[in-house]
Amino acid sequence: MTPELISSLKQFAPEGVIISGLVFLFIMDAILPSSRESRLPLFVVLFSCILGALVTIGVIPTEASSLFSGVIQSDGVTTFFRLLFFFSCAGGTLLAYETKVLDRDSLSEFSLLILCVTFGMCLMASATNVLMLYIGIETVSIISFVMAGLKRDDARSNEASLKYLIFGAVASAIMIYGFSLIYGVTGSLNYGDIAKALIEGGGEPKWAILLSMVMVYVGLAYKISAFPLHFWTPDVYEGAPTPVTAFFSIAPKAAGFGAAIRFFLCVLSTPGEAGVWTPMALGHGAWTQAIAVLSVLTMLVGNLSAIGQKNVKRILAYSSVAHVGYLLMGFVSANAFGVTAVLFYLVAYCLMNLGAFWVVGLVADRKKSEDLEAFKGVGWEDPFLGVTMAIFLFSLTGIPMFSGFVGKFLLFSNVVQTPGFLWLAVIGVLNSVVSLFYYANILKAMWLDKPDTVVEAPVSSVHRIALAVLAIPTMVLGLYFEPILKVTQSLVATFR
Amino acid sequence: MSGLASGLDWLTGLHGYLAVAASLFVLGAVAVISRKNAIGVLLGVELMLNAAGLNFVIFSKYRTAAIDGQIVALFIIFIAAAEAAVALAIILRFYRLKHSMDASEANLLRD
């Protein structure tokens, strides 16, 4: 054990906790078959997440350091994403706790898989090596295919996993081919060396670099469901069991953004003074211009397709595509403020989107359907569900006083401060207005329409507490956001 | 005859191997687009993955003379195997439910 390995392992301890949880689940499943019928595996996942979060806080790095010979990097951004992943993993697990959509005996599988995905996401968000990024993405993808099809005898769940599989496999194959071209051009796998070789080569050969970056974008866009790789999102979100969908809609997306932040800023930019990067030219202009156009297309496609949908999970799926469009706006400035805006929006998005899917899951458990019809009058049947859903949807729209507004404000002001991108901010604001239409549609069904049949099914206190835990920060962060913003800023400050 | 041979000179060495990898990739992509059978699509993806692996080996031999490209190729093989295992399980389940391998039969979820 060299000193470098020991210090690397120390910084890698949170992932170590997750791996220990995984091994423990495997062993428990083997020697204690009765645990399959109980909820014990879910508690193991929750415990691992809490312990992992505590260990993460214990090893917060004060400066960026490369671990395991530069394969992954430990810095504030790594810490941020670890905490976000552990939180959303715990959220998805709690949502599965009393759900009726999953069989009891598939809960132990769910626990194993969600923990494994969490580990893969940690690798994705901290990778500074092309091979590590590929392994992280594939760990997340391959397990996600299984999770989408967890309801084995349900044709819709199976179809979701088949579609997820085919698009995912193609996207990752295209991405690894792009990586092979980068390797051929620069002769290296580490981000730092690739960036150095790209600068020394003067961006030649142009076509090979452009082609490889387009191919890498295809892989990343599939993970964050950005245009043009967004079309799997509604199908998979609709078909997958709701706890899985709630998890999918936040965590792997955040991991994709973690990978994108590192790739765009460490490979495709040259660092200037602290917190400022110069974007490299790619094709006819800097890559930030391409990202701006893709961001517009992503939010347009998401918002316009969401209008007129009948299934609430589908509406939320298209809305999540639109939110990826907003998030991509954070990259056009290529500076630390943009990264901070993206991270803050991810926090707000994580809370409100998990909450919205949570309510959908509870309503679907009660009415056996996720169509808008099923939401009729839910606000009067159970005002708690109605009020929390209203909070989440208002926040998703970006109405002032909710966390979504602060997040959007940061993203838009970041764009406005970047010369030449004012049009992007204008389109972003117009898109937020469009999104109000379909969010209001859900609220109208919940509060203004009369239910066809009244179903009496009380929501258990676990779900009430969890929804309150998600709804209260969604409101508080809309007014009192400085502490979280300060923490995010200080974490981003260590990012190089 | 000699004219033809000298015209193809550029195909020896690095460029020839790269052409093989690129055509493998294109063939895989064509299979993915044109095949209706889910297994056929999967085979196309395998071709694309192996094209990338081949690229890594070629570049590691001709460009860098380092071992890391060949290690990546090994990892690609491992990951492709894991993906194939999961994919076959999902497709088997699809066949049980639909009695068909036709990926276009997956039409329950749509706008």
PDB file of C-alpha atoms in Angstrom, chain A residues 151-273:
ATOM      1  CA  LYS A 151     -42.553  -5.369 -12.658  1.00  0.00           C
ATOM      2  CA  ARG A 152     -41.779  -8.575 -14.478  1.00  0.00           C
ATOM      3  CA  ASP A 153     -45.268  -9.578 -15.579  1.00  0.00           C
ATOM      4  CA  ASP A 154     -46.336  -6.127 -16.642  1.00  0.00           C
ATOM      5  CA  ALA A 155     -46.038  -5.646 -20.416  1.00  0.00           C
ATOM      6  CA  ARG A 156     -45.630  -1.869 -20.048  1.00  0.00           C
ATOM      7  CA  SER A 157     -42.789  -2.168 -17.575  1.00  0.00           C
ATOM      8  CA  ASN A 158     -41.072  -4.691 -19.824  1.00  0.00           C
ATOM      9  CA  GLU A 159     -41.520  -2.455 -22.844  1.00  0.00           C
ATOM     10  CA  ALA A 160     -40.027   0.478 -20.948  1.00  0.00           C
ATOM     11  CA  SER A 161     -36.954  -1.564 -20.120  1.00  0.00           C
ATOM     12  CA  LEU A 162     -36.636  -2.825 -23.719  1.00  0.00           C
ATOM     13  CA  LYS A 163     -36.760   0.712 -25.125  1.00  0.00           C
ATOM     14  CA  TYR A 164     -34.370   1.973 -22.476  1.00  0.00           C
ATOM     15  CA  LEU A 165     -32.022  -0.911 -23.318  1.00  0.00           C
ATOM     16  CA  ILE A 166     -31.961  -0.418 -27.086  1.00  0.00           C
ATOM     17  CA  PHE A 167     -31.459   3.356 -27.014  1.00  0.00           C
ATOM     18  CA  GLY A 168     -29.005   3.128 -24.113  1.00  0.00           C
ATOM     19  CA  ALA A 169     -26.876   0.457 -25.744  1.00  0.00           C
ATOM     20  CA  VAL A 170     -26.682   2.364 -29.031  1.00  0.00           C
ATOM     21  CA  ALA A 171     -25.906   5.692 -27.340  1.00  0.00           C
ATOM     22  CA  SER A 172     -23.110   4.231 -25.230  1.00  0.00           C
ATOM     23  CA  ALA A 173     -21.646   2.393 -28.225  1.00  0.00           C
ATOM     24  CA  ILE A 174     -21.548   5.678 -30.146  1.00  0.00           C
ATOM     25  CA  MET A 175     -19.971   7.401 -27.160  1.00  0.00           C
ATOM     26  CA  ILE A 176     -17.187   4.855 -26.701  1.00  0.00           C
ATOM     27  CA  TYR A 177     -16.391   5.114 -30.412  1.00  0.00           C
ATOM     28  CA  GLY A 178     -16.072   8.862 -29.905  1.00  0.00           C
ATOM     29  CA  PHE A 179     -13.736   8.200 -26.979  1.00  0.00           C
ATOM     30  CA  SER A 180     -11.609   5.935 -29.191  1.00  0.00           C
ATOM     31  CA  LEU A 181     -11.229   8.786 -31.694  1.00  0.00           C
ATOM     32  CA  ILE A 182     -10.216  11.179 -28.886  1.00  0.00           C
ATOM     33  CA  TYR A 183      -7.665   8.602 -27.776  1.00  0.00           C
ATOM     34  CA  GLY A 184      -6.343   8.362 -31.312  1.00  0.00           C
ATOM     35  CA  VAL A 185      -6.021  12.125 -31.691  1.00  0.00           C
ATOM     36  CA  THR A 186      -4.518  12.884 -28.273  1.00  0.00           C
ATOM     37  CA  GLY A 187      -2.974   9.554 -27.280  1.00  0.00           C
ATOM     38  CA  SER A 188      -4.289   9.802 -23.748  1.00  0.00           C
ATOM     39  CA  LEU A 189      -7.226   8.801 -21.562  1.00  0.00           C
ATOM     40  CA  ASN A 190      -6.907  11.309 -18.710  1.00  0.00           C
ATOM     41  CA  TYR A 191      -8.873  14.557 -19.056  1.00  0.00           C
ATOM     42  CA  GLY A 192      -5.885  16.756 -18.189  1.00  0.00           C
ATOM     43  CA  ASP A 193      -3.589  15.118 -20.743  1.00  0.00           C
ATOM     44  CA  ILE A 194      -6.318  15.160 -23.409  1.00  0.00           C
ATOM     45  CA  ALA A 195      -6.859  18.899 -22.889  1.00  0.00           C
ATOM     46  CA  LYS A 196      -3.105  19.524 -23.059  1.00  0.00           C
ATOM     47  CA  ALA A 197      -2.736  17.499 -26.262  1.00  0.00           C
ATOM     48  CA  LEU A 198      -5.727  19.270 -27.839  1.00  0.00           C
ATOM     49  CA  ILE A 199      -4.164  22.685 -27.168  1.00  0.00           C
ATOM     50  CA  GLU A 200      -0.732  21.607 -28.391  1.00  0.00           C
ATOM     51  CA  GLY A 201      -2.262  20.086 -31.523  1.00  0.00           C
ATOM     52  CA  GLY A 202      -3.974  23.406 -32.269  1.00  0.00           C
ATOM     53  CA  GLY A 203      -7.340  21.688 -32.713  1.00  0.00           C
ATOM     54  CA  GLU A 204      -6.130  19.545 -35.630  1.00  0.00           C
ATOM     55  CA  PRO A 205      -7.415  17.355 -37.223  1.00  0.00           C
ATOM     56  CA  LYS A 206     -10.602  19.385 -36.986  1.00  0.00           C
ATOM     57  CA  TRP A 207     -13.067  16.873 -38.411  1.00  0.00           C
ATOM     58  CA  ALA A 208     -11.916  14.052 -36.134  1.00  0.00           C
ATOM     59  CA  ILE A 209     -12.198  16.201 -32.999  1.00  0.00           C
ATOM     60  CA  LEU A 210     -15.611  17.529 -34.030  1.00  0.00           C
ATOM     61  CA  LEU A 211     -16.883  14.035 -34.864  1.00  0.00           C
ATOM     62  CA  SER A 212     -15.629  12.588 -31.588  1.00  0.00           C
ATOM     63  CA  MET A 213     -17.184  15.403 -29.541  1.00  0.00           C
ATOM     64  CA  VAL A 214     -20.542  14.967 -31.297  1.00  0.00           C
ATOM     65  CA  MET A 215     -20.369  11.243 -30.480  1.00  0.00           C
ATOM     66  CA  VAL A 216     -19.532  11.935 -26.823  1.00  0.00           C
ATOM     67  CA  TYR A 217     -22.407  14.411 -26.671  1.00  0.00           C
ATOM     68  CA  VAL A 218     -24.752  11.681 -27.913  1.00  0.00           C
ATOM     69  CA  GLY A 219     -23.797   9.528 -24.924  1.00  0.00           C
ATOM     70  CA  LEU A 220     -24.092  12.345 -22.396  1.00  0.00           C
ATOM     71  CA  ALA A 221     -27.331  13.648 -23.949  1.00  0.00           C
ATOM     72  CA  TYR A 222     -28.838  10.191 -23.596  1.00  0.00           C
ATOM     73  CA  LYS A 223     -27.988  10.142 -19.888  1.00  0.00           C
ATOM     74  CA  ILE A 224     -29.418  13.607 -19.183  1.00  0.00           C
ATOM     75  CA  SER A 225     -32.168  13.172 -21.849  1.00  0.00           C
ATOM     76  CA  ALA A 226     -31.259  16.275 -23.815  1.00  0.00           C
ATOM     77  CA  PHE A 227     -32.216  16.878 -27.451  1.00  0.00           C
ATOM     78  CA  PRO A 228     -31.842  14.866 -29.737  1.00  0.00           C
ATOM     79  CA  LEU A 229     -31.598  11.860 -27.405  1.00  0.00           C
ATOM     80  CA  HIS A 230     -34.665  12.677 -25.306  1.00  0.00           C
ATOM     81  CA  PHE A 231     -37.294  10.510 -26.995  1.00  0.00           C
ATOM     82  CA  TRP A 232     -36.876   7.493 -24.703  1.00  0.00           C
ATOM     83  CA  THR A 233     -37.744   9.591 -21.644  1.00  0.00           C
ATOM     84  CA  PRO A 234     -41.577   9.673 -21.743  1.00  0.00           C
ATOM     85  CA  ASP A 235     -41.895   5.987 -22.647  1.00  0.00           C
ATOM     86  CA  VAL A 236     -39.509   4.800 -19.959  1.00  0.00           C
ATOM     87  CA  TYR A 237     -40.888   7.116 -17.280  1.00  0.00           C
ATOM     88  CA  GLU A 238     -44.447   6.048 -18.050  1.00  0.00           C
ATOM     89  CA  GLY A 239     -43.754   2.321 -18.112  1.00  0.00           C
ATOM     90  CA  ALA A 240     -41.339   2.002 -15.183  1.00  0.00           C
ATOM     91  CA  PRO A 241     -42.741   1.541 -11.649  1.00  0.00           C
ATOM     92  CA  THR A 242     -43.278   4.963 -10.039  1.00  0.00           C
ATOM     93  CA  PRO A 243     -40.597   4.695  -7.293  1.00  0.00           C
ATOM     94  CA  VAL A 244     -38.095   3.821 -10.024  1.00  0.00           C
ATOM     95  CA  THR A 245     -39.303   6.684 -12.229  1.00  0.00           C
ATOM     96  CA  ALA A 246     -39.003   9.173  -9.374  1.00  0.00           C
ATOM     97  CA  PHE A 247     -35.422   8.030  -8.840  1.00  0.00           C
ATOM     98  CA  PHE A 248     -34.604   8.021 -12.589  1.00  0.00           C
ATOM     99  CA  SER A 249     -35.918  11.512 -13.096  1.00  0.00           C
ATOM    100  CA  ILE A 250     -33.433  13.058 -10.675  1.00  0.00           C
ATOM    101  CA  ALA A 251     -30.380  10.975  -9.830  1.00  0.00           C
ATOM    102  CA  PRO A 252     -28.981   9.611 -13.125  1.00  0.00           C
ATOM    103  CA  LYS A 253     -29.711  13.005 -14.700  1.00  0.00           C
ATOM    104  CA  ALA A 254     -27.722  14.763 -11.987  1.00  0.00           C
ATOM    105  CA  ALA A 255     -24.925  12.237 -12.529  1.00  0.00           C
ATOM    106  CA  GLY A 256     -24.982  13.025 -16.245  1.00  0.00           C
ATOM    107  CA  PHE A 257     -24.630  16.698 -15.407  1.00  0.00           C
ATOM    108  CA  GLY A 258     -21.739  15.923 -13.071  1.00  0.00           C
ATOM    109  CA  ALA A 259     -19.980  14.090 -15.902  1.00  0.00           C
ATOM    110  CA  ALA A 260     -20.829  16.891 -18.348  1.00  0.00           C
ATOM    111  CA  ILE A 261     -19.449  19.599 -16.039  1.00  0.00           C
ATOM    112  CA  ARG A 262     -16.139  17.779 -15.809  1.00  0.00           C
ATOM    113  CA  PHE A 263     -15.985  16.899 -19.478  1.00  0.00           C
ATOM    114  CA  PHE A 264     -16.924  20.324 -20.830  1.00  0.00           C
ATOM    115  CA  LEU A 265     -14.759  22.318 -18.421  1.00  0.00           C
ATOM    116  CA  CYS A 266     -11.739  20.007 -18.009  1.00  0.00           C
ATOM    117  CA  VAL A 267     -11.402  18.672 -21.559  1.00  0.00           C
ATOM    118  CA  LEU A 268     -12.984  21.278 -23.818  1.00  0.00           C
ATOM    119  CA  SER A 269     -11.818  24.424 -22.002  1.00  0.00           C
ATOM    120  CA  THR A 270      -8.572  25.973 -20.918  1.00  0.00           C
ATOM    121  CA  PRO A 271      -8.532  27.238 -17.338  1.00  0.00           C
ATOM    122  CA  GLY A 272      -7.799  30.915 -16.875  1.00  0.00           C
ATOM    123  CA  GLU A 273      -7.846  32.696 -13.521  1.00  0.00           C
TER     124      GLU A 273
END
